[in-house]
Amino acid sequence: MFAMRKDGRKLSVMERRASVQQRSDASAGMRKSSVMAVSSLMPRISTETVPIRFEIADGILQMHETTETTNEVMCLRFSPDCTILAAGLADGIIKVFNADNLQLVHTLTRPDIAKSNLPCTGIRYIGSKKFDKSSVSIDIDEKGRDYANILIGSYTSGWIRFWHIPTSACVFEINEGRPSSQTMAVALNSTTNTFVSVGADHQIYVYDLDTRKRINVLEASDERDKMDGHKARVFAVHFHPSDPFTFLSGGWDDTVQYWDVRKPRAFRRIFGPHICGDALDVDPISNQILTGSWRREKPLEVWDFASGQKVADIPDEFGGFSLLYCAQWFGKDYVVCGGTQHNRARVIDRKSLNAVGTLGELPQGVYCLDNDRAPTLNKLRLAVGALKKIYLMRTTNPTAITTGRKASGITS
């Protein structure tokens, strides 16, 4: 069963984590009430020593590198050119690592971020987008080439910040002013002229990326017999890979909503997925949606984007279920997901639906992961976050790896 509050409502992803952490850290002091009012979704970090564990990677996954950060890892993202890996931490700091060896190359923070001690919840990169250099606070050449090094971070403090990675400078920031204060995720469209944000309230904000000005607010209507938007917190948002106007969002209300950035209401929805993290993805080749749910039954599902109809339920591994916080398409042949209960990340063959790789025996549940989206299997890399550790995995040849399960598979 889901963990519940006294008023009967389900606990959020962060509240569930906090509940588990509190039981293992009875000696930890209470946060100041002013901080708790804003950070109720966030975990309380224990100061106790974590028991020694021996992480196990098997199947097509091989452990390449590991590193330990200064705080709990909340989100991970490879850069578009796969040269760096950024990690957002529970204290709001973003650590930037070399994607080959996990050597720390930059730390993105400021004194006010350290003082607030509120988590970074999402990371995205602008890539090759060019701006008017007069609109930001760093010196850019006339072609705007340095904007390939801009990272966008979202925070539960309600801020969105634009970081220039080589100089570790925050060049622009937006105070969203959400009723809930908390911003949970951001996403950019395929033409990088629009980005959207979602938060602990049901509203979705649309921004022009050139001006960083809000241009639309999307939300459900007041009609009770219509589900044309979200009715609860939203934790995931993802643009269609080739349609710059259409994006998906998912959260607590057990729906995935289809949106057009130009229209205030959702135009289609999928009922069922209970999304509590970055567990929403769209495959650009098959045009299929992948959702991961924090629940015991049918947590991993595939849907047809055009119709919203279910394509497949991906069965859990023999020996137990996982409560999922994150899920992605992994290359053209695989799915990767991570969660709690068994504290593991799994790679699943999308044809056989067999688990072909596992990273298990982790010190805590897997709350974030990312892959480098390389076109060939031999070059695929996977980063997994658990507690304060980051695991960098590489794939090997999956020949003859199977668990013996017979299944119809997913079209790729």
mmCIF file of C-alpha atoms in Angstrom:
data_model
loop_
_atom_site.group_PDB
_atom_site.id
_atom_site.type_symbol
_atom_site.label_atom_id
_atom_site.label_comp_id
_atom_site.label_asym_id
_atom_site.label_seq_id
_atom_site.Cartn_x
_atom_site.Cartn_y
_atom_site.Cartn_z
ATOM 1 C CA MET A 1 0.000 0.000 0.000
ATOM 2 C CA PHE A 2 0.999 3.615 -0.449
ATOM 3 C CA ALA A 3 2.263 5.475 2.580
ATOM 4 C CA MET A 4 -0.441 7.884 3.756
ATOM 5 C CA ARG A 5 -0.713 11.050 5.779
ATOM 6 C CA LYS A 6 -3.099 11.234 8.714
ATOM 7 C CA ASP A 7 -5.573 13.059 6.470
ATOM 8 C CA GLY A 8 -5.627 10.087 4.085
ATOM 9 C CA ARG A 9 -3.559 11.654 1.291
ATOM 10 C CA LYS A 10 -0.638 9.829 -0.296
ATOM 11 C CA LEU A 11 2.836 10.898 0.693
ATOM 12 C CA SER A 12 4.985 12.475 -1.995
ATOM 13 C CA VAL A 13 8.196 10.937 -3.291
ATOM 14 C CA MET A 14 10.242 13.172 -1.028
ATOM 15 C CA GLU A 15 7.980 12.663 1.985
ATOM 16 C CA ARG A 16 8.268 8.882 1.650
ATOM 17 C CA ARG A 17 12.033 9.214 1.584
ATOM 18 C CA ALA A 18 11.979 11.511 4.593
ATOM 19 C CA SER A 19 9.832 9.012 6.505
ATOM 20 C CA VAL A 20 12.304 6.197 5.878
ATOM 21 C CA GLN A 21 15.252 8.403 6.780
ATOM 22 C CA GLN A 22 13.629 9.627 9.977
ATOM 23 C CA ARG A 23 13.194 6.076 11.262
ATOM 24 C CA SER A 24 16.906 5.406 10.753
ATOM 25 C CA ASP A 25 18.001 8.677 12.285
ATOM 26 C CA ALA A 26 16.061 9.222 15.489
ATOM 27 C CA SER A 27 18.827 11.396 16.887
ATOM 28 C CA ALA A 28 18.714 13.977 14.059
ATOM 29 C CA GLY A 29 17.495 17.419 15.144
ATOM 30 C CA MET A 30 14.439 19.093 13.727
ATOM 31 C CA ARG A 31 14.943 21.686 11.012
ATOM 32 C CA LYS A 32 13.924 25.226 11.696
ATOM 33 C CA SER A 33 10.208 25.716 11.084
ATOM 34 C CA SER A 34 10.775 28.343 8.399
ATOM 35 C CA VAL A 35 12.855 25.908 6.350
ATOM 36 C CA MET A 36 10.517 22.992 6.943
ATOM 37 C CA ALA A 37 7.583 24.973 5.600
ATOM 38 C CA VAL A 38 9.302 25.192 2.224
ATOM 39 C CA SER A 39 11.148 21.884 2.129
ATOM 40 C CA SER A 40 8.490 19.449 3.314
ATOM 41 C CA LEU A 41 8.988 17.342 0.203
ATOM 42 C CA MET A 42 12.677 16.885 0.848
ATOM 43 C CA PRO A 43 14.444 14.068 2.722
ATOM 44 C CA ARG A 44 16.100 14.620 6.070
ATOM 45 C CA ILE A 45 19.698 13.624 5.604
ATOM 46 C CA SER A 46 21.062 11.304 8.263
ATOM 47 C CA THR A 47 24.450 11.858 9.897
ATOM 48 C CA GLU A 48 24.740 8.202 10.842
ATOM 49 C CA THR A 49 27.269 5.942 9.196
ATOM 50 C CA VAL A 50 25.779 3.987 6.299
ATOM 51 C CA PRO A 51 26.482 0.239 6.614
ATOM 52 C CA ILE A 52 29.106 -1.036 4.195
ATOM 53 C CA ARG A 53 27.512 -2.483 1.081
ATOM 54 C CA PHE A 54 29.010 -4.109 -1.958
ATOM 55 C CA GLU A 55 27.224 -2.888 -5.065
ATOM 56 C CA ILE A 56 26.684 -5.566 -7.679
ATOM 57 C CA ALA A 57 26.571 -4.930 -11.435
ATOM 58 C CA ASP A 58 25.671 -7.829 -13.687
ATOM 59 C CA GLY A 59 24.452 -8.676 -17.175
ATOM 60 C CA ILE A 60 25.333 -6.056 -19.776
ATOM 61 C CA LEU A 61 26.233 -3.486 -17.098
ATOM 62 C CA GLN A 62 29.812 -3.060 -15.981
ATOM 63 C CA MET A 63 30.939 -0.696 -13.241
ATOM 64 C CA HIS A 64 33.200 1.939 -14.809
ATOM 65 C CA GLU A 65 33.626 4.613 -12.118
ATOM 66 C CA THR A 66 32.052 5.710 -8.842
ATOM 67 C CA THR A 67 32.271 8.910 -6.841
ATOM 68 C CA GLU A 68 30.805 10.186 -3.597
ATOM 69 C CA THR A 69 29.292 13.661 -3.390
ATOM 70 C CA THR A 70 28.840 15.993 -0.448
ATOM 71 C CA ASN A 71 25.088 15.462 -0.232
ATOM 72 C CA GLU A 72 22.302 13.258 -1.516
ATOM 73 C CA VAL A 73 22.004 13.066 -5.322
ATOM 74 C CA MET A 74 18.601 14.306 -6.523
ATOM 75 C CA CYS A 75 19.030 14.509 -10.325
ATOM 76 C CA LEU A 76 21.566 13.604 -13.030
ATOM 77 C CA ARG A 77 22.041 14.746 -16.627
ATOM 78 C CA PHE A 78 24.646 14.126 -19.336
ATOM 79 C CA SER A 79 25.423 17.094 -21.572
ATOM 80 C CA PRO A 80 24.316 16.873 -25.243
ATOM 81 C CA ASP A 81 27.907 16.185 -26.332
ATOM 82 C CA CYS A 82 28.319 13.595 -23.540
ATOM 83 C CA THR A 83 31.483 15.225 -22.190
ATOM 84 C CA ILE A 84 30.138 16.167 -18.764
ATOM 85 C CA LEU A 85 27.668 14.825 -16.218
ATOM 86 C CA ALA A 86 25.877 17.235 -13.878
ATOM 87 C CA ALA A 87 24.452 16.162 -10.522
ATOM 88 C CA GLY A 88 21.939 18.226 -8.553
ATOM 89 C CA LEU A 89 22.234 17.697 -4.799
ATOM 90 C CA ALA A 90 19.859 17.926 -1.857
ATOM 91 C CA ASP A 91 21.510 21.118 -0.608
ATOM 92 C CA GLY A 92 21.024 22.918 -3.959
ATOM 93 C CA ILE A 93 24.620 22.602 -5.161
ATOM 94 C CA ILE A 94 25.216 21.299 -8.700
ATOM 95 C CA LYS A 95 28.391 19.283 -9.206
ATOM 96 C CA VAL A 96 29.738 18.952 -12.756
ATOM 97 C CA PHE A 97 31.907 15.922 -13.520
ATOM 98 C CA ASN A 98 33.972 14.682 -16.427
ATOM 99 C CA ALA A 99 31.681 12.089 -18.019
ATOM 100 C CA ASP A 100 34.530 9.633 -18.647
ATOM 101 C CA ASN A 101 36.144 9.440 -15.223
ATOM 102 C CA LEU A 102 33.804 11.317 -12.825
ATOM 103 C CA GLN A 103 36.495 13.821 -11.912
ATOM 104 C CA LEU A 104 34.931 16.998 -10.497
ATOM 105 C CA VAL A 105 35.443 19.932 -12.868
ATOM 106 C CA HIS A 106 32.965 22.595 -11.674
ATOM 107 C CA THR A 107 30.760 23.407 -8.690
ATOM 108 C CA LEU A 108 27.720 25.594 -9.332
ATOM 109 C CA THR A 109 26.544 27.391 -6.219
ATOM 110 C CA ARG A 110 26.274 30.734 -4.441
ATOM 111 C CA PRO A 111 26.134 31.795 -0.783
ATOM 112 C CA ASP A 112 22.356 32.276 -0.886
ATOM 113 C CA ILE A 113 21.877 28.747 -2.251
ATOM 114 C CA ALA A 114 24.053 27.288 0.472
ATOM 115 C CA LYS A 115 22.132 29.272 3.075
ATOM 116 C CA SER A 116 18.708 28.094 1.879
ATOM 117 C CA ASN A 117 19.908 24.450 1.764
ATOM 118 C CA LEU A 118 17.049 23.473 -0.576
ATOM 119 C CA PRO A 119 17.408 20.790 -3.282
ATOM 120 C CA CYS A 120 18.084 21.074 -6.974
ATOM 121 C CA THR A 121 15.311 19.064 -8.645
ATOM 122 C CA GLY A 122 16.085 19.144 -12.357
ATOM 123 C CA ILE A 123 18.879 19.846 -14.877
ATOM 124 C CA ARG A 124 18.743 20.585 -18.600
ATOM 125 C CA TYR A 125 21.180 22.063 -21.154
ATOM 126 C CA ILE A 126 20.547 24.730 -23.761
ATOM 127 C CA GLY A 127 23.112 23.289 -26.195
ATOM 128 C CA SER A 128 23.767 25.375 -29.314
ATOM 129 C CA LYS A 129 21.100 28.012 -28.666
ATOM 130 C CA LYS A 130 22.273 31.599 -29.296
ATOM 131 C CA PHE A 131 21.002 34.681 -27.471
ATOM 132 C CA ASP A 132 21.354 38.412 -27.538
ATOM 133 C CA LYS A 133 24.502 38.822 -25.442
ATOM 134 C CA SER A 134 23.203 42.066 -23.942
ATOM 135 C CA SER A 135 20.479 40.187 -22.035
ATOM 136 C CA VAL A 136 22.746 38.303 -19.627
ATOM 137 C CA SER A 137 25.567 39.048 -17.254
ATOM 138 C CA ILE A 138 28.561 37.387 -18.953
ATOM 139 C CA ASP A 139 30.644 38.417 -21.940
ATOM 140 C CA ILE A 140 29.696 36.333 -24.988
ATOM 141 C CA ASP A 141 31.301 36.547 -28.412
ATOM 142 C CA GLU A 142 29.254 37.895 -31.305
ATOM 143 C CA LYS A 143 28.165 34.413 -32.405
ATOM 144 C CA GLY A 144 26.950 33.501 -28.958
ATOM 145 C CA ARG A 145 28.933 30.290 -28.985
ATOM 146 C CA ASP A 146 29.381 30.178 -25.244
ATOM 147 C CA TYR A 147 25.709 29.408 -24.800
ATOM 148 C CA ALA A 148 26.543 25.827 -25.626
ATOM 149 C CA ASN A 149 27.814 25.830 -22.049
ATOM 150 C CA ILE A 150 24.627 26.985 -20.332
ATOM 151 C CA LEU A 151 22.915 24.664 -17.852
ATOM 152 C CA ILE A 152 19.421 25.249 -16.457
ATOM 153 C CA GLY A 153 18.642 24.098 -12.928
ATOM 154 C CA SER A 154 15.307 24.022 -11.081
ATOM 155 C CA TYR A 155 15.029 24.236 -7.292
ATOM 156 C CA THR A 156 12.452 23.600 -4.602
ATOM 157 C CA SER A 157 13.020 27.183 -3.520
ATOM 158 C CA GLY A 158 10.943 28.151 -6.575
ATOM 159 C CA TRP A 159 13.886 29.478 -8.604
ATOM 160 C CA ILE A 160 15.147 28.536 -12.057
ATOM 161 C CA ARG A 161 18.811 29.403 -12.618
ATOM 162 C CA PHE A 162 20.938 29.608 -15.767
ATOM 163 C CA TRP A 163 24.563 28.642 -15.117
ATOM 164 C CA HIS A 164 27.571 29.299 -17.353
ATOM 165 C CA ILE A 165 29.472 26.087 -16.734
ATOM 166 C CA PRO A 166 33.089 27.118 -17.583
ATOM 167 C CA THR A 167 32.972 30.103 -15.202
ATOM 168 C CA SER A 168 30.562 28.560 -12.643
ATOM 169 C CA ALA A 169 28.589 31.815 -12.842
ATOM 170 C CA CYS A 170 24.840 32.188 -12.522
ATOM 171 C CA VAL A 171 24.042 34.440 -15.495
ATOM 172 C CA PHE A 172 20.276 34.668 -15.108
ATOM 173 C CA GLU A 173 17.589 33.504 -12.688
ATOM 174 C CA ILE A 174 13.807 33.417 -12.496
ATOM 175 C CA ASN A 175 11.772 33.498 -9.316
ATOM 176 C CA GLU A 176 8.682 31.602 -10.409
ATOM 177 C CA GLY A 177 6.491 32.804 -7.557
ATOM 178 C CA ARG A 178 4.520 29.573 -7.479
ATOM 179 C CA PRO A 179 1.766 29.242 -4.865
ATOM 180 C CA SER A 180 3.581 26.137 -3.627
ATOM 181 C CA SER A 181 7.042 27.757 -3.936
ATOM 182 C CA GLN A 182 8.519 24.499 -5.238
ATOM 183 C CA THR A 183 9.684 23.944 -8.827
ATOM 184 C CA MET A 184 10.137 20.231 -9.556
ATOM 185 C CA ALA A 185 11.315 19.971 -13.192
ATOM 186 C CA VAL A 186 12.023 21.855 -16.425
ATOM 187 C CA ALA A 187 12.044 20.814 -20.095
ATOM 188 C CA LEU A 188 13.150 22.475 -23.353
ATOM 189 C CA ASN A 189 11.535 21.938 -26.731
ATOM 190 C CA SER A 190 13.330 20.575 -29.800
ATOM 191 C CA THR A 191 13.980 24.014 -31.314
ATOM 192 C CA THR A 192 15.214 25.412 -27.970
ATOM 193 C CA ASN A 193 13.051 28.509 -28.141
ATOM 194 C CA THR A 194 10.615 27.487 -25.393
ATOM 195 C CA PHE A 195 10.913 25.854 -22.000
ATOM 196 C CA VAL A 196 8.315 24.813 -19.454
ATOM 197 C CA SER A 197 8.392 24.183 -15.718
ATOM 198 C CA VAL A 198 6.242 22.121 -13.360
ATOM 199 C CA GLY A 199 5.961 22.211 -9.606
ATOM 200 C CA ALA A 200 4.270 21.143 -6.410
ATOM 201 C CA ASP A 201 1.107 22.903 -7.562
ATOM 202 C CA HIS A 202 -0.859 21.845 -10.632
ATOM 203 C CA GLN A 203 0.112 24.781 -12.872
ATOM 204 C CA ILE A 204 2.571 24.559 -15.776
ATOM 205 C CA TYR A 205 4.529 27.676 -16.755
ATOM 206 C CA VAL A 206 5.651 28.320 -20.337
ATOM 207 C CA TYR A 207 8.644 30.600 -21.026
ATOM 208 C CA ASP A 208 10.222 32.185 -24.078
ATOM 209 C CA LEU A 209 13.862 31.104 -23.923
ATOM 210 C CA ASP A 210 15.216 34.186 -25.704
ATOM 211 C CA THR A 211 13.706 36.622 -23.211
ATOM 212 C CA ARG A 212 13.224 34.241 -20.248
ATOM 213 C CA LYS A 213 9.765 35.776 -19.855
ATOM 214 C CA ARG A 214 6.685 33.759 -18.942
ATOM 215 C CA ILE A 215 4.313 33.644 -21.906
ATOM 216 C CA ASN A 216 1.602 31.247 -20.757
ATOM 217 C CA VAL A 217 0.187 29.413 -17.745
ATOM 218 C CA LEU A 218 -1.420 26.025 -18.422
ATOM 219 C CA GLU A 219 -3.791 24.401 -15.963
ATOM 220 C CA ALA A 220 -7.000 22.403 -15.642
ATOM 221 C CA SER A 221 -10.350 24.116 -15.963
ATOM 222 C CA ASP A 222 -12.654 24.489 -12.967
ATOM 223 C CA GLU A 223 -15.158 22.003 -14.404
ATOM 224 C CA ARG A 224 -15.326 18.937 -12.178
ATOM 225 C CA ASP A 225 -16.386 16.571 -14.950
ATOM 226 C CA LYS A 226 -13.336 17.404 -17.090
ATOM 227 C CA MET A 227 -9.774 16.161 -16.615
ATOM 228 C CA ASP A 228 -8.125 18.709 -18.907
ATOM 229 C CA GLY A 229 -5.095 19.267 -16.698
ATOM 230 C CA HIS A 230 -3.528 18.206 -13.437
ATOM 231 C CA LYS A 231 -5.291 18.225 -10.091
ATOM 232 C CA ALA A 232 -2.213 17.615 -7.929
ATOM 233 C CA ARG A 233 1.566 17.941 -7.851
ATOM 234 C CA VAL A 234 3.520 17.419 -11.063
ATOM 235 C CA PHE A 235 6.946 15.772 -11.002
ATOM 236 C CA ALA A 236 7.833 15.063 -14.651
ATOM 237 C CA VAL A 237 7.656 16.981 -17.931
ATOM 238 C CA HIS A 238 8.942 15.990 -21.376
ATOM 239 C CA PHE A 239 8.647 17.584 -24.832
ATOM 240 C CA HIS A 240 8.011 15.465 -27.882
ATOM 241 C CA PRO A 241 11.395 14.950 -29.613
ATOM 242 C CA SER A 242 10.274 16.457 -32.935
ATOM 243 C CA ASP A 243 7.182 18.551 -32.147
ATOM 244 C CA PRO A 244 8.232 21.881 -30.560
ATOM 245 C CA PHE A 245 4.694 22.653 -29.362
ATOM 246 C CA THR A 246 3.632 19.374 -27.715
ATOM 247 C CA PHE A 247 4.788 18.056 -24.367
ATOM 248 C CA LEU A 248 3.716 15.589 -21.684
ATOM 249 C CA SER A 249 3.512 15.921 -17.917
ATOM 250 C CA GLY A 250 2.805 13.487 -15.099
ATOM 251 C CA GLY A 251 2.455 13.429 -11.341
ATOM 252 C CA TRP A 252 0.367 12.491 -8.344
ATOM 253 C CA ASP A 253 -3.080 12.521 -9.937
ATOM 254 C CA ASP A 254 -2.451 9.254 -11.852
ATOM 255 C CA THR A 255 -2.560 10.880 -15.282
ATOM 256 C CA VAL A 256 -0.170 11.798 -18.079
ATOM 257 C CA GLN A 257 -1.428 14.975 -19.724
ATOM 258 C CA TYR A 258 -0.819 16.071 -23.335
ATOM 259 C CA TRP A 259 -0.296 19.819 -23.788
ATOM 260 C CA ASP A 260 0.196 22.382 -26.544
ATOM 261 C CA VAL A 261 2.244 25.350 -25.292
ATOM 262 C CA ARG A 262 -0.151 27.702 -27.107
ATOM 263 C CA LYS A 263 -3.296 26.411 -25.389
ATOM 264 C CA PRO A 264 -4.283 26.655 -21.704
ATOM 265 C CA ARG A 265 -5.845 23.181 -21.322
ATOM 266 C CA ALA A 266 -4.564 19.659 -21.926
ATOM 267 C CA PHE A 267 -5.974 18.116 -25.106
ATOM 268 C CA ARG A 268 -5.505 14.420 -24.268
ATOM 269 C CA ARG A 269 -4.631 12.302 -21.275
ATOM 270 C CA ILE A 270 -3.571 8.819 -20.221
ATOM 271 C CA PHE A 271 -5.066 7.458 -17.030
ATOM 272 C CA GLY A 272 -3.039 5.220 -14.731
ATOM 273 C CA PRO A 273 0.634 6.215 -14.245
ATOM 274 C CA HIS A 274 1.434 7.420 -10.711
ATOM 275 C CA ILE A 275 4.606 9.406 -11.412
ATOM 276 C CA CYS A 276 6.749 10.580 -8.499
ATOM 277 C CA GLY A 277 10.015 11.476 -10.238
ATOM 278 C CA ASP A 278 11.726 11.729 -13.624
ATOM 279 C CA ALA A 279 9.877 8.716 -15.025
ATOM 280 C CA LEU A 280 8.403 9.987 -18.306
ATOM 281 C CA ASP A 281 10.112 9.609 -21.681
ATOM 282 C CA VAL A 282 9.301 9.555 -25.410
ATOM 283 C CA ASP A 283 11.149 7.388 -27.930
ATOM 284 C CA PRO A 284 11.800 9.421 -31.119
ATOM 285 C CA ILE A 285 11.949 6.297 -33.303
ATOM 286 C CA SER A 286 8.874 4.311 -32.251
ATOM 287 C CA ASN A 287 6.921 7.358 -31.006
ATOM 288 C CA GLN A 288 6.146 5.493 -27.804
ATOM 289 C CA ILE A 289 5.836 6.816 -24.256
ATOM 290 C CA LEU A 290 7.526 5.157 -21.289
ATOM 291 C CA THR A 291 6.126 5.724 -17.794
ATOM 292 C CA GLY A 292 7.403 4.547 -14.415
ATOM 293 C CA SER A 293 5.056 4.491 -11.422
ATOM 294 C CA TRP A 294 5.611 4.374 -7.656
ATOM 295 C CA ARG A 295 3.436 1.311 -7.058
ATOM 296 C CA ARG A 296 3.660 -2.440 -6.763
ATOM 297 C CA GLU A 297 1.544 -3.530 -9.717
ATOM 298 C CA LYS A 298 2.434 -2.688 -13.310
ATOM 299 C CA PRO A 299 4.923 0.041 -12.477
ATOM 300 C CA LEU A 300 6.552 0.137 -15.940
ATOM 301 C CA GLU A 301 4.289 0.788 -18.936
ATOM 302 C CA VAL A 302 4.599 1.666 -22.629
ATOM 303 C CA TRP A 303 2.034 3.739 -24.523
ATOM 304 C CA ASP A 304 1.456 4.808 -28.113
ATOM 305 C CA PHE A 305 1.997 8.573 -28.302
ATOM 306 C CA ALA A 306 -0.479 9.236 -31.117
ATOM 307 C CA SER A 307 -3.453 7.425 -29.554
ATOM 308 C CA GLY A 308 -2.581 7.254 -25.861
ATOM 309 C CA GLN A 309 -3.334 3.514 -25.906
ATOM 310 C CA LYS A 310 -1.246 1.090 -23.884
ATOM 311 C CA VAL A 311 1.253 -0.964 -25.864
ATOM 312 C CA ALA A 312 2.737 -3.132 -23.119
ATOM 313 C CA ASP A 313 3.252 -3.717 -19.413
ATOM 314 C CA ILE A 314 6.898 -4.483 -18.707
ATOM 315 C CA PRO A 315 6.921 -7.171 -15.998
ATOM 316 C CA ASP A 316 8.994 -6.770 -12.875
ATOM 317 C CA GLU A 317 11.938 -8.984 -12.231
ATOM 318 C CA PHE A 318 11.389 -12.355 -10.595
ATOM 319 C CA GLY A 319 11.854 -12.105 -6.854
ATOM 320 C CA GLY A 320 10.111 -8.862 -6.102
ATOM 321 C CA PHE A 321 8.619 -5.602 -7.277
ATOM 322 C CA SER A 322 10.180 -2.151 -7.440
ATOM 323 C CA LEU A 323 8.569 1.191 -6.658
ATOM 324 C CA LEU A 324 9.879 3.346 -9.503
ATOM 325 C CA TYR A 325 11.105 6.919 -9.360
ATOM 326 C CA CYS A 326 12.893 7.094 -12.734
ATOM 327 C CA ALA A 327 12.647 5.470 -16.157
ATOM 328 C CA GLN A 328 14.109 6.141 -19.623
ATOM 329 C CA TRP A 329 14.489 4.621 -23.040
ATOM 330 C CA PHE A 330 18.074 3.347 -23.215
ATOM 331 C CA GLY A 331 19.435 3.313 -26.773
ATOM 332 C CA LYS A 332 17.248 1.718 -29.430
ATOM 333 C CA ASP A 333 16.959 -1.687 -27.781
ATOM 334 C CA TYR A 334 16.534 -1.129 -24.054
ATOM 335 C CA VAL A 335 14.647 0.440 -21.178
ATOM 336 C CA VAL A 336 16.279 1.459 -17.902
ATOM 337 C CA CYS A 337 14.502 2.132 -14.605
ATOM 338 C CA GLY A 338 15.283 2.587 -10.940
ATOM 339 C CA GLY A 339 13.482 2.720 -7.640
ATOM 340 C CA THR A 340 13.149 1.538 -4.089
ATOM 341 C CA GLN A 341 12.107 -1.634 -2.263
ATOM 342 C CA HIS A 342 15.053 -3.517 -3.782
ATOM 343 C CA ASN A 343 17.342 -0.487 -4.260
ATOM 344 C CA ARG A 344 18.383 -1.246 -7.795
ATOM 345 C CA ALA A 345 18.485 -0.074 -11.407
ATOM 346 C CA ARG A 346 17.514 -2.469 -14.191
ATOM 347 C CA VAL A 347 18.131 -2.597 -17.938
ATOM 348 C CA ILE A 348 15.386 -4.400 -19.861
ATOM 349 C CA ASP A 349 15.453 -5.680 -23.426
ATOM 350 C CA ARG A 350 12.469 -4.109 -25.177
ATOM 351 C CA LYS A 351 11.943 -7.136 -27.434
ATOM 352 C CA SER A 352 12.077 -9.992 -24.935
ATOM 353 C CA LEU A 353 11.123 -7.860 -21.891
ATOM 354 C CA ASN A 354 13.888 -9.693 -20.027
ATOM 355 C CA ALA A 355 16.112 -7.926 -17.529
ATOM 356 C CA VAL A 356 19.566 -8.017 -19.154
ATOM 357 C CA GLY A 357 21.475 -5.887 -16.682
ATOM 358 C CA THR A 358 21.168 -4.878 -13.023
ATOM 359 C CA LEU A 359 22.930 -2.574 -10.594
ATOM 360 C CA GLY A 360 21.856 -3.750 -7.166
ATOM 361 C CA GLU A 361 22.655 -3.904 -3.450
ATOM 362 C CA LEU A 362 22.755 -0.098 -3.368
ATOM 363 C CA PRO A 363 22.874 1.842 -0.073
ATOM 364 C CA GLN A 364 19.505 3.472 -0.807
ATOM 365 C CA GLY A 365 16.834 3.543 -3.496
ATOM 366 C CA VAL A 366 17.599 4.848 -6.989
ATOM 367 C CA TYR A 367 15.971 8.272 -7.234
ATOM 368 C CA CYS A 368 17.676 9.461 -10.423
ATOM 369 C CA LEU A 369 19.525 8.152 -13.448
ATOM 370 C CA ASP A 370 20.483 9.265 -16.945
ATOM 371 C CA ASN A 371 22.019 7.734 -20.045
ATOM 372 C CA ASP A 372 24.232 9.391 -22.644
ATOM 373 C CA ARG A 373 21.822 8.656 -25.508
ATOM 374 C CA ALA A 374 24.608 7.295 -27.703
ATOM 375 C CA PRO A 375 23.442 5.701 -30.984
ATOM 376 C CA THR A 376 25.293 2.373 -30.580
ATOM 377 C CA LEU A 377 25.185 -0.153 -27.766
ATOM 378 C CA ASN A 378 28.954 -0.397 -27.311
ATOM 379 C CA LYS A 379 29.158 3.287 -26.413
ATOM 380 C CA LEU A 380 26.191 3.471 -24.062
ATOM 381 C CA ARG A 381 26.828 4.881 -20.604
ATOM 382 C CA LEU A 382 24.473 4.990 -17.666
ATOM 383 C CA ALA A 383 24.771 7.177 -14.564
ATOM 384 C CA VAL A 384 22.864 6.125 -11.442
ATOM 385 C CA GLY A 385 22.413 8.098 -8.219
ATOM 386 C CA ALA A 386 21.816 6.487 -4.823
ATOM 387 C CA LEU A 387 22.285 8.306 -1.522
ATOM 388 C CA LYS A 388 25.494 10.385 -1.961
ATOM 389 C CA LYS A 389 27.055 8.133 -4.608
ATOM 390 C CA ILE A 390 27.111 8.287 -8.392
ATOM 391 C CA TYR A 391 27.752 5.099 -10.350
ATOM 392 C CA LEU A 392 28.968 5.340 -13.943
ATOM 393 C CA MET A 393 28.186 2.173 -15.865
ATOM 394 C CA ARG A 394 29.165 0.963 -19.323
ATOM 395 C CA THR A 395 27.362 -1.639 -21.391
ATOM 396 C CA THR A 396 28.850 -4.797 -22.869
ATOM 397 C CA ASN A 397 27.719 -7.181 -25.565
ATOM 398 C CA PRO A 398 24.386 -8.641 -24.384
ATOM 399 C CA THR A 399 24.667 -11.888 -26.347
ATOM 400 C CA ALA A 400 22.854 -14.821 -24.709
ATOM 401 C CA ILE A 401 21.868 -12.874 -21.579
ATOM 402 C CA THR A 402 18.341 -13.872 -20.570
ATOM 403 C CA THR A 403 16.185 -14.615 -17.556
ATOM 404 C CA GLY A 404 14.100 -17.170 -19.392
ATOM 405 C CA ARG A 405 10.884 -15.124 -19.511
ATOM 406 C CA LYS A 406 8.866 -15.340 -22.719
ATOM 407 C CA ALA A 407 7.204 -12.103 -23.824
ATOM 408 C CA SER A 408 5.937 -10.375 -26.951
ATOM 409 C CA GLY A 409 8.225 -7.370 -26.618
ATOM 410 C CA ILE A 410 7.964 -3.712 -27.621
ATOM 411 C CA THR A 411 8.358 -2.376 -31.140
ATOM 412 C CA SER A 412 11.543 -0.362 -31.629
#
